[in-house]
Coordinates of C-alpha atoms in Angstrom, one line a residue:
M1 CA 14.1 -6.3 -25.0
A2 CA 16.9 -8.9 -25.5
A3 CA 19.7 -8.2 -23.1
P4 CA 22.5 -6.0 -24.6
P5 CA 26.1 -7.3 -24.8
G6 CA 28.0 -6.4 -21.7
S7 CA 24.9 -6.5 -19.4
S8 CA 25.2 -8.2 -16.0
T9 CA 23.0 -9.7 -13.4
Q10 CA 23.5 -11.2 -10.0
G11 CA 25.0 -14.7 -9.9
G12 CA 27.0 -14.8 -13.2
T13 CA 29.7 -13.2 -15.3
P14 CA 28.5 -10.2 -17.5
G15 CA 27.8 -11.2 -21.0
T16 CA 27.7 -15.0 -20.5
P17 CA 24.9 -17.0 -22.0
R18 CA 23.7 -17.9 -18.6
V19 CA 23.4 -14.3 -17.5
L20 CA 21.8 -13.1 -20.7
R21 CA 19.3 -16.0 -20.6
A22 CA 18.3 -15.0 -17.0
M23 CA 17.8 -11.4 -18.1
N24 CA 15.6 -12.4 -21.1
D25 CA 13.6 -14.7 -18.8
R26 CA 13.0 -11.8 -16.3
A27 CA 12.0 -9.4 -19.1
A28 CA 9.5 -12.0 -20.5
L29 CA 8.0 -12.7 -17.1
E30 CA 7.6 -9.0 -16.3
L31 CA 5.8 -8.5 -19.7
L32 CA 3.5 -11.5 -18.9
A33 CA 2.8 -10.0 -15.5
A34 CA 2.0 -6.7 -17.0
H35 CA 0.0 -7.6 -20.1
G36 CA -1.5 -11.0 -19.1
P37 CA -1.6 -13.9 -21.5
L38 CA 0.6 -13.5 -24.6
T39 CA 1.4 -15.6 -27.7
R40 CA 4.9 -16.7 -28.4
T41 CA 4.9 -14.3 -31.4
R42 CA 3.7 -11.4 -29.5
L43 CA 6.2 -12.1 -26.6
G44 CA 9.0 -12.2 -29.2
E45 CA 7.8 -8.8 -30.6
L46 CA 7.8 -7.2 -27.2
T47 CA 11.2 -8.6 -26.1
G48 CA 13.0 -8.4 -29.5
L49 CA 13.7 -12.1 -29.4
S50 CA 13.6 -14.3 -32.4
K51 CA 10.7 -16.9 -32.6
P52 CA 13.0 -19.9 -31.9
T53 CA 14.6 -18.0 -28.9
A54 CA 11.2 -17.0 -27.6
S55 CA 9.9 -20.6 -28.0
Q56 CA 13.0 -22.0 -26.1
L57 CA 12.4 -19.3 -23.4
L58 CA 8.8 -20.3 -22.9
T59 CA 9.6 -24.0 -22.8
R60 CA 12.3 -23.3 -20.2
L61 CA 10.0 -21.2 -18.0
E62 CA 7.2 -23.7 -18.2
S63 CA 9.6 -26.5 -17.2
V64 CA 10.5 -24.7 -13.9
G65 CA 6.9 -23.8 -13.0
L66 CA 6.9 -20.1 -13.8
V67 CA 4.8 -20.1 -17.0
R68 CA 1.8 -22.2 -18.1
T69 CA -0.4 -22.4 -21.3
T70 CA -3.9 -21.0 -21.0
G71 CA -5.8 -21.7 -24.2
N72 CA -5.4 -20.5 -27.7
V73 CA -6.2 -17.3 -29.8
T74 CA -9.1 -18.1 -32.1
G75 CA -11.0 -16.3 -34.8
R76 CA -8.2 -15.4 -37.1
P77 CA -6.6 -17.0 -40.2
G78 CA -4.0 -19.7 -39.8
P79 CA -3.3 -22.1 -37.0
N80 CA -4.6 -21.1 -33.5
A81 CA -1.8 -19.6 -31.5
Q82 CA -1.2 -20.8 -28.0
L83 CA -1.3 -18.3 -25.1
Y84 CA 1.1 -18.3 -22.2
E85 CA 0.7 -16.7 -18.7
I86 CA 2.4 -16.5 -15.4
D87 CA 1.7 -19.7 -13.4
P88 CA -0.2 -18.3 -10.3
A89 CA 1.1 -21.2 -8.2
A90 CA 4.7 -20.0 -8.7
A91 CA 4.5 -18.1 -5.3
H92 CA 2.1 -16.8 -2.8
V93 CA 2.4 -13.7 -0.5
A94 CA 0.6 -12.4 2.6
A95 CA -0.4 -8.8 3.3
L96 CA -1.7 -7.5 6.5
A97 CA -3.4 -4.2 7.6
V98 CA -3.3 -3.4 11.3
D99 CA -5.6 -0.9 13.0
Q100 CA -6.8 -0.1 16.5
E101 CA -9.5 -2.8 16.3
G102 CA -7.8 -5.7 14.7
I103 CA -5.7 -7.3 11.9
T104 CA -6.9 -8.0 8.4
A105 CA -4.9 -10.5 6.3
A106 CA -5.0 -11.3 2.6
V107 CA -3.1 -14.0 0.6
A108 CA -2.4 -13.5 -3.1
D109 CA -0.7 -15.4 -5.8
I110 CA 2.4 -14.1 -7.8
T111 CA 0.0 -12.3 -10.3
G112 CA -1.5 -10.3 -7.4
Q113 CA -4.8 -12.2 -7.5
V114 CA -6.3 -12.4 -4.0
A115 CA -7.0 -16.0 -3.0
G116 CA -8.2 -15.6 0.6
E117 CA -8.8 -13.0 3.4
H118 CA -9.4 -13.2 7.2
R119 CA -10.0 -10.6 9.9
V120 CA -9.0 -11.0 13.5
T121 CA -10.6 -8.7 16.1
A122 CA -8.0 -7.4 18.5
P123 CA -8.8 -4.1 20.1
A124 CA -5.7 -2.1 21.1
T125 CA -7.3 -1.2 24.4
D126 CA -7.4 -4.9 25.4
E127 CA -4.4 -5.3 27.7
S128 CA -4.7 -9.1 27.6
L129 CA -3.6 -9.0 23.9
T130 CA -0.4 -6.9 24.5
N131 CA 1.9 -9.9 24.5
R132 CA 0.1 -11.9 21.9
T133 CA 1.0 -9.9 18.7
G134 CA 2.8 -12.8 17.0
E135 CA -0.1 -15.2 17.9
L136 CA -2.6 -12.7 16.5
V137 CA -0.7 -12.1 13.3
A138 CA -0.4 -15.9 12.8
E139 CA -4.1 -16.3 13.4
A140 CA -4.9 -13.7 10.7
V141 CA -2.5 -15.2 8.2
D142 CA -3.6 -18.8 8.8
G143 CA -7.3 -17.8 8.4
A144 CA -6.4 -16.2 5.0
L145 CA -4.4 -19.2 4.0
A146 CA -7.2 -21.6 4.9
A147 CA -9.6 -19.5 2.9
A148 CA -7.2 -19.9 -0.1
G149 CA -6.7 -23.7 0.5
L150 CA -3.0 -23.1 1.3
G151 CA -0.6 -23.6 4.2
R152 CA 2.3 -21.6 5.7
D153 CA 4.8 -23.5 3.5
D154 CA 3.2 -21.9 0.5
L155 CA 4.1 -18.4 1.6
H156 CA 7.1 -16.6 0.0
S157 CA 7.0 -13.2 1.9
T158 CA 4.8 -11.0 4.1
V159 CA 4.2 -7.3 4.2
I160 CA 2.5 -5.7 7.2
G161 CA 1.0 -2.2 7.2
T162 CA 0.7 -0.5 10.6
P163 CA 0.2 3.0 11.9
G164 CA 3.5 4.6 12.8
A165 CA 6.8 3.7 11.2
L166 CA 9.6 1.2 11.9
D167 CA 12.7 3.2 12.8
P168 CA 15.5 1.7 10.6
R169 CA 18.2 2.5 13.2
T170 CA 16.5 0.7 16.2
G171 CA 13.9 -1.6 14.7
T172 CA 11.3 -0.1 17.0
L173 CA 7.8 0.9 15.8
R174 CA 7.6 4.7 16.4
Y175 CA 4.6 7.2 16.2
A176 CA 2.2 4.5 17.2
P177 CA 1.9 4.4 21.0
H178 CA -1.8 3.3 20.7
L179 CA -0.5 -0.2 19.5
P180 CA 1.3 -1.3 22.7
G181 CA 1.8 -4.9 21.5
W182 CA 3.8 -3.7 18.4
Q183 CA 6.7 -1.9 20.3
S184 CA 9.2 -4.8 20.6
R185 CA 12.6 -4.1 19.1
T186 CA 12.7 -7.7 17.9
L187 CA 9.2 -7.7 16.5
R188 CA 10.2 -8.3 12.9
D189 CA 12.4 -11.3 13.7
E190 CA 9.7 -12.7 16.0
L191 CA 7.1 -12.5 13.3
A192 CA 9.5 -14.0 10.7
E193 CA 10.1 -16.9 13.1
V194 CA 6.3 -17.5 13.4
L195 CA 5.4 -17.2 9.7
H196 CA 8.7 -18.6 8.3
T197 CA 8.9 -15.8 5.7
P198 CA 10.8 -12.5 5.4
I199 CA 8.8 -9.7 7.0
V200 CA 8.4 -6.1 5.9
I201 CA 6.7 -3.7 8.2
E202 CA 5.6 -0.5 6.5
N203 CA 3.7 2.6 7.4
D204 CA 0.0 2.2 6.6
V205 CA -0.3 5.6 4.9
N206 CA 2.8 4.9 2.8
L207 CA 1.1 1.7 1.6
A208 CA -2.1 3.6 0.7
A209 CA 0.1 6.0 -1.4
I210 CA 1.7 2.9 -3.1
A211 CA -1.9 1.7 -3.9
E212 CA -2.8 5.2 -5.4
Q213 CA 0.5 5.3 -7.3
H214 CA -0.1 2.0 -9.1
H215 CA -3.9 1.4 -9.1
G216 CA -5.5 4.8 -8.2
T217 CA -5.7 8.4 -9.0
A218 CA -2.0 9.2 -8.8
Q219 CA -1.0 6.7 -11.5
D220 CA 0.1 9.6 -13.9
F221 CA 2.0 11.6 -11.3
D222 CA 5.6 11.4 -10.1
D223 CA 5.2 14.0 -7.4
F224 CA 2.2 13.7 -5.1
A225 CA 1.1 13.7 -1.5
L226 CA -1.5 11.5 0.0
V227 CA -3.2 12.9 3.1
W228 CA -5.0 10.3 5.3
A229 CA -7.7 11.5 7.6
D230 CA -9.3 8.7 9.6
E231 CA -9.0 7.7 13.3
G232 CA -5.4 8.8 12.8
V233 CA -4.0 11.5 10.5
G234 CA -0.9 11.2 8.3
A235 CA 0.6 11.8 4.9
A236 CA 2.8 10.0 2.4
I237 CA 5.1 12.0 0.1
V238 CA 6.1 10.7 -3.3
L239 CA 8.8 12.8 -5.1
G240 CA 10.2 11.7 -8.4
G241 CA 8.2 8.5 -8.1
T242 CA 10.0 7.6 -4.9
L243 CA 8.4 7.3 -1.5
L244 CA 10.0 9.7 1.1
R245 CA 10.5 8.0 4.4
G246 CA 12.8 10.2 6.4
A247 CA 15.7 9.4 8.8
T248 CA 13.5 7.7 11.4
G249 CA 10.7 6.6 9.0
G250 CA 8.6 9.4 10.3
A251 CA 8.2 11.5 7.1
G252 CA 4.6 12.5 6.7
E253 CA 3.6 12.2 10.4
I254 CA 1.5 15.3 10.0
G255 CA -0.9 14.3 12.7
Y256 CA 1.6 15.8 15.2
M257 CA 1.9 19.0 13.2
P258 CA 1.1 22.1 15.3
L259 CA -1.7 24.2 14.0
P260 CA -3.7 27.2 15.3
G261 CA -6.6 25.9 17.3
A262 CA -5.0 22.5 18.1
P263 CA -3.3 21.6 21.4
L264 CA 0.4 20.9 21.1
A265 CA 1.5 17.3 21.0
R266 CA 4.0 17.8 23.9
G267 CA 4.3 14.1 24.7
G268 CA 6.1 13.4 21.4
P269 CA 5.6 10.6 18.9
D270 CA 6.1 7.8 21.4
A271 CA 4.2 9.2 24.4
T272 CA 2.1 6.6 26.2
A273 CA 0.4 8.9 28.7
R274 CA -1.6 10.4 26.0
P275 CA -2.1 7.6 23.4
D276 CA -3.2 9.9 20.6
G277 CA -0.1 12.1 20.7
G278 CA -2.0 14.7 22.7
G279 CA -2.5 17.3 19.9
G280 CA -1.7 18.7 16.5
F281 CA -3.4 18.4 13.2
Q282 CA -5.0 15.1 14.2
K283 CA -7.0 16.8 16.9
L284 CA -8.6 19.0 14.3
V285 CA -9.5 16.6 11.4
G286 CA -9.3 13.0 12.7
S287 CA -12.5 11.0 12.9
P288 CA -13.1 11.8 16.6
A289 CA -12.7 15.5 15.9
V290 CA -15.3 15.3 13.1
V291 CA -17.8 13.7 15.4
E292 CA -17.2 16.4 18.0
L293 CA -17.5 19.2 15.4
A294 CA -20.8 17.9 14.2
R295 CA -22.1 17.5 17.7
D296 CA -21.2 21.2 18.3
H297 CA -23.5 22.1 15.5
G298 CA -26.4 19.9 16.7
I299 CA -25.6 16.8 14.5
D300 CA -25.3 13.8 16.8
A301 CA -23.8 10.7 15.2
P302 CA -21.6 7.9 16.5
T303 CA -19.0 7.9 13.6
A304 CA -17.4 10.5 11.3
T305 CA -18.9 8.7 8.3
K306 CA -22.4 9.1 9.7
A307 CA -21.8 12.6 11.0
L308 CA -20.7 13.8 7.5
A309 CA -23.5 12.0 5.8
A310 CA -25.9 13.9 8.0
A311 CA -24.1 17.1 7.4
L312 CA -24.3 16.6 3.6
R313 CA -28.1 16.4 3.8
T314 CA -28.6 19.1 6.5
P315 CA -28.7 22.6 5.2
G316 CA -27.5 25.3 7.6
P317 CA -25.8 23.4 10.4
G318 CA -24.4 20.7 8.0
D319 CA -23.0 23.5 5.8
E320 CA -21.2 25.0 8.8
V321 CA -19.7 21.6 9.7
L322 CA -18.3 21.0 6.2
T323 CA -17.1 24.6 5.9
E324 CA -15.2 24.4 9.2
L325 CA -13.8 21.0 8.4
A326 CA -12.6 22.2 5.0
R327 CA -10.9 25.2 6.7
R328 CA -9.1 22.9 9.1
L329 CA -8.0 20.5 6.3
A330 CA -6.9 23.4 4.1
T331 CA -4.8 24.9 6.8
G332 CA -2.8 21.7 7.3
L333 CA -2.6 20.9 3.6
A334 CA -1.1 24.4 3.1
S335 CA 1.9 23.6 5.2
V336 CA 2.5 20.3 3.3
V337 CA 2.1 22.0 -0.1
A338 CA 4.4 25.0 0.9
V339 CA 7.3 22.6 1.7
V340 CA 6.8 19.8 -0.9
D341 CA 5.1 21.5 -3.8
P342 CA 3.4 18.4 -5.1
E343 CA 1.5 18.3 -8.5
L344 CA -1.3 16.4 -6.8
V345 CA -2.8 16.0 -3.4
V346 CA -5.0 12.9 -2.8
L347 CA -7.4 12.9 0.1
S348 CA -8.0 9.5 1.6
G349 CA -9.3 7.8 4.7
E350 CA -12.8 7.8 6.4
V351 CA -13.2 11.6 6.6
A352 CA -12.3 12.3 3.0
Q353 CA -14.4 9.4 1.6
A354 CA -17.4 10.5 3.7
G355 CA -17.1 14.2 2.8
G356 CA -16.7 13.3 -0.9
E357 CA -16.7 15.8 -3.7
R358 CA -18.5 18.5 -1.7
L359 CA -15.7 18.5 0.9
R360 CA -13.0 18.4 -1.8
Q361 CA -14.5 21.5 -3.4
L362 CA -14.7 23.4 -0.1
V363 CA -11.0 22.5 0.7
E364 CA -9.9 23.6 -2.7
A365 CA -11.7 26.9 -2.2
E366 CA -10.1 27.4 1.2
M367 CA -6.7 26.7 -0.2
T368 CA -6.8 29.8 -2.3
G369 CA -4.4 32.3 -0.8
L370 CA -3.1 29.9 1.9
A371 CA -0.2 28.5 -0.3
L372 CA 1.4 29.8 -3.5
P373 CA 1.6 26.3 -5.1
R374 CA -1.8 25.1 -6.3
P375 CA -1.7 21.4 -6.7
Q376 CA -4.6 19.4 -8.1
L377 CA -6.8 18.0 -5.3
R378 CA -8.6 14.7 -5.6
I379 CA -10.5 12.3 -3.5
S380 CA -9.2 8.7 -3.6
E381 CA -11.5 6.4 -5.7
L382 CA -9.9 3.1 -4.8
E383 CA -12.3 0.3 -4.0
G384 CA -11.4 -1.8 -1.0
D385 CA -8.8 -1.2 1.7
P386 CA -6.0 1.0 0.2
I387 CA -3.6 -0.1 2.9
L388 CA -4.2 -3.8 2.1
I389 CA -4.0 -3.1 -1.7
G390 CA -0.6 -1.3 -1.1
A391 CA 0.7 -4.1 1.1
L392 CA -0.2 -6.7 -1.5
R393 CA 1.4 -4.7 -4.3
T394 CA 4.6 -4.4 -2.2
A395 CA 4.6 -8.1 -1.3
V396 CA 4.1 -9.3 -4.9
A397 CA 6.8 -6.9 -6.2
D398 CA 9.2 -8.2 -3.5
A399 CA 8.4 -11.8 -4.3
R400 CA 9.0 -11.3 -8.0
Q401 CA 12.5 -10.0 -7.4
T402 CA 13.4 -13.5 -6.3
V403 CA 10.9 -15.7 -8.1
F404 CA 11.6 -14.2 -11.5
D405 CA 15.3 -14.7 -11.1
T406 CA 15.9 -18.0 -13.1
A407 CA 19.6 -17.9 -12.5
R408 CA 18.8 -19.6 -9.2
F409 CA 17.9 -22.8 -11.2
D410 CA 21.4 -23.0 -12.6
A411 CA 23.1 -22.7 -9.2

């Protein structure tokens, strides 16, 4: 993977030794990040560099704190070969997942290894917290940093996953009226000032799709849709391996999609009089709708997870709940599939996880005849919070763009 003649990179003249050196450094660092510890010989084979050049590269990267030695390869003829790996202390990032009940923060090193987590309870219905968003975010991050034995000065960047989407034209968080403290046009700048890092605010379902794309069931697919059914309902669309965001960041806000049997969301995506948007697909398959559906069939449970667990073990009424829920999900999915024609649809969120394989099979059966395309249909199998996983993946990738650029050491 030695840099070809005529190649260029930021901060230098194309083809100069400095530029080629920086390109080789980045290629080696990316390989170490992808493969884990490697010997000098193996790194040379993967990059196409000679042994002396690979040795010089590793010495250089070790001297600037990007690479460290981590033992030797034993059990084979000849001298033991030294192993090299990314130095985890090269940079740390923060990732946050925001929901209606609070904020979860995680801190990870540049390899993606989580070093600390912290949860701050902050109900969206608590009006006393409306003007304390920056304070709450800082509390969550500081708690995660403390758990990791780090301070704010150790952070390189921060990614925050929230319901709704940040409108790139106005900087306002749209499609999330139930998070009143997050509506400021200057929110990103305010949070950057508090944490002293660049801030990325991304839609939570988009982050869940990124998690599936790199760590989950969508790893082998360039065209897929993730449908999230939880307290809120949304979708993320990935086409040609690229996440589709839309002009206002609202691509995939299918919770507002009008469907037979659902009240229309007349208030629009930013309505405050009806915090849940007032209607659409979300009124049919969101967690509150599942609890209500189960109750209509004699199954009384406080949450969607418990309602569906009861339905799965209750012949008759439970079967009716699952069949009706599958019909509702399939009707909404048919609209998405007809427009996007993905190869795969991943069902995620509380409702999908609780319904499991039985619900998936019923939805797949209901899809027959509703849409001409017939994508594969799978339930997410990610362990942990997919929103936080996607936020960490994004934060680490963003940090590597800067940290792995060794040309900055020559400036």
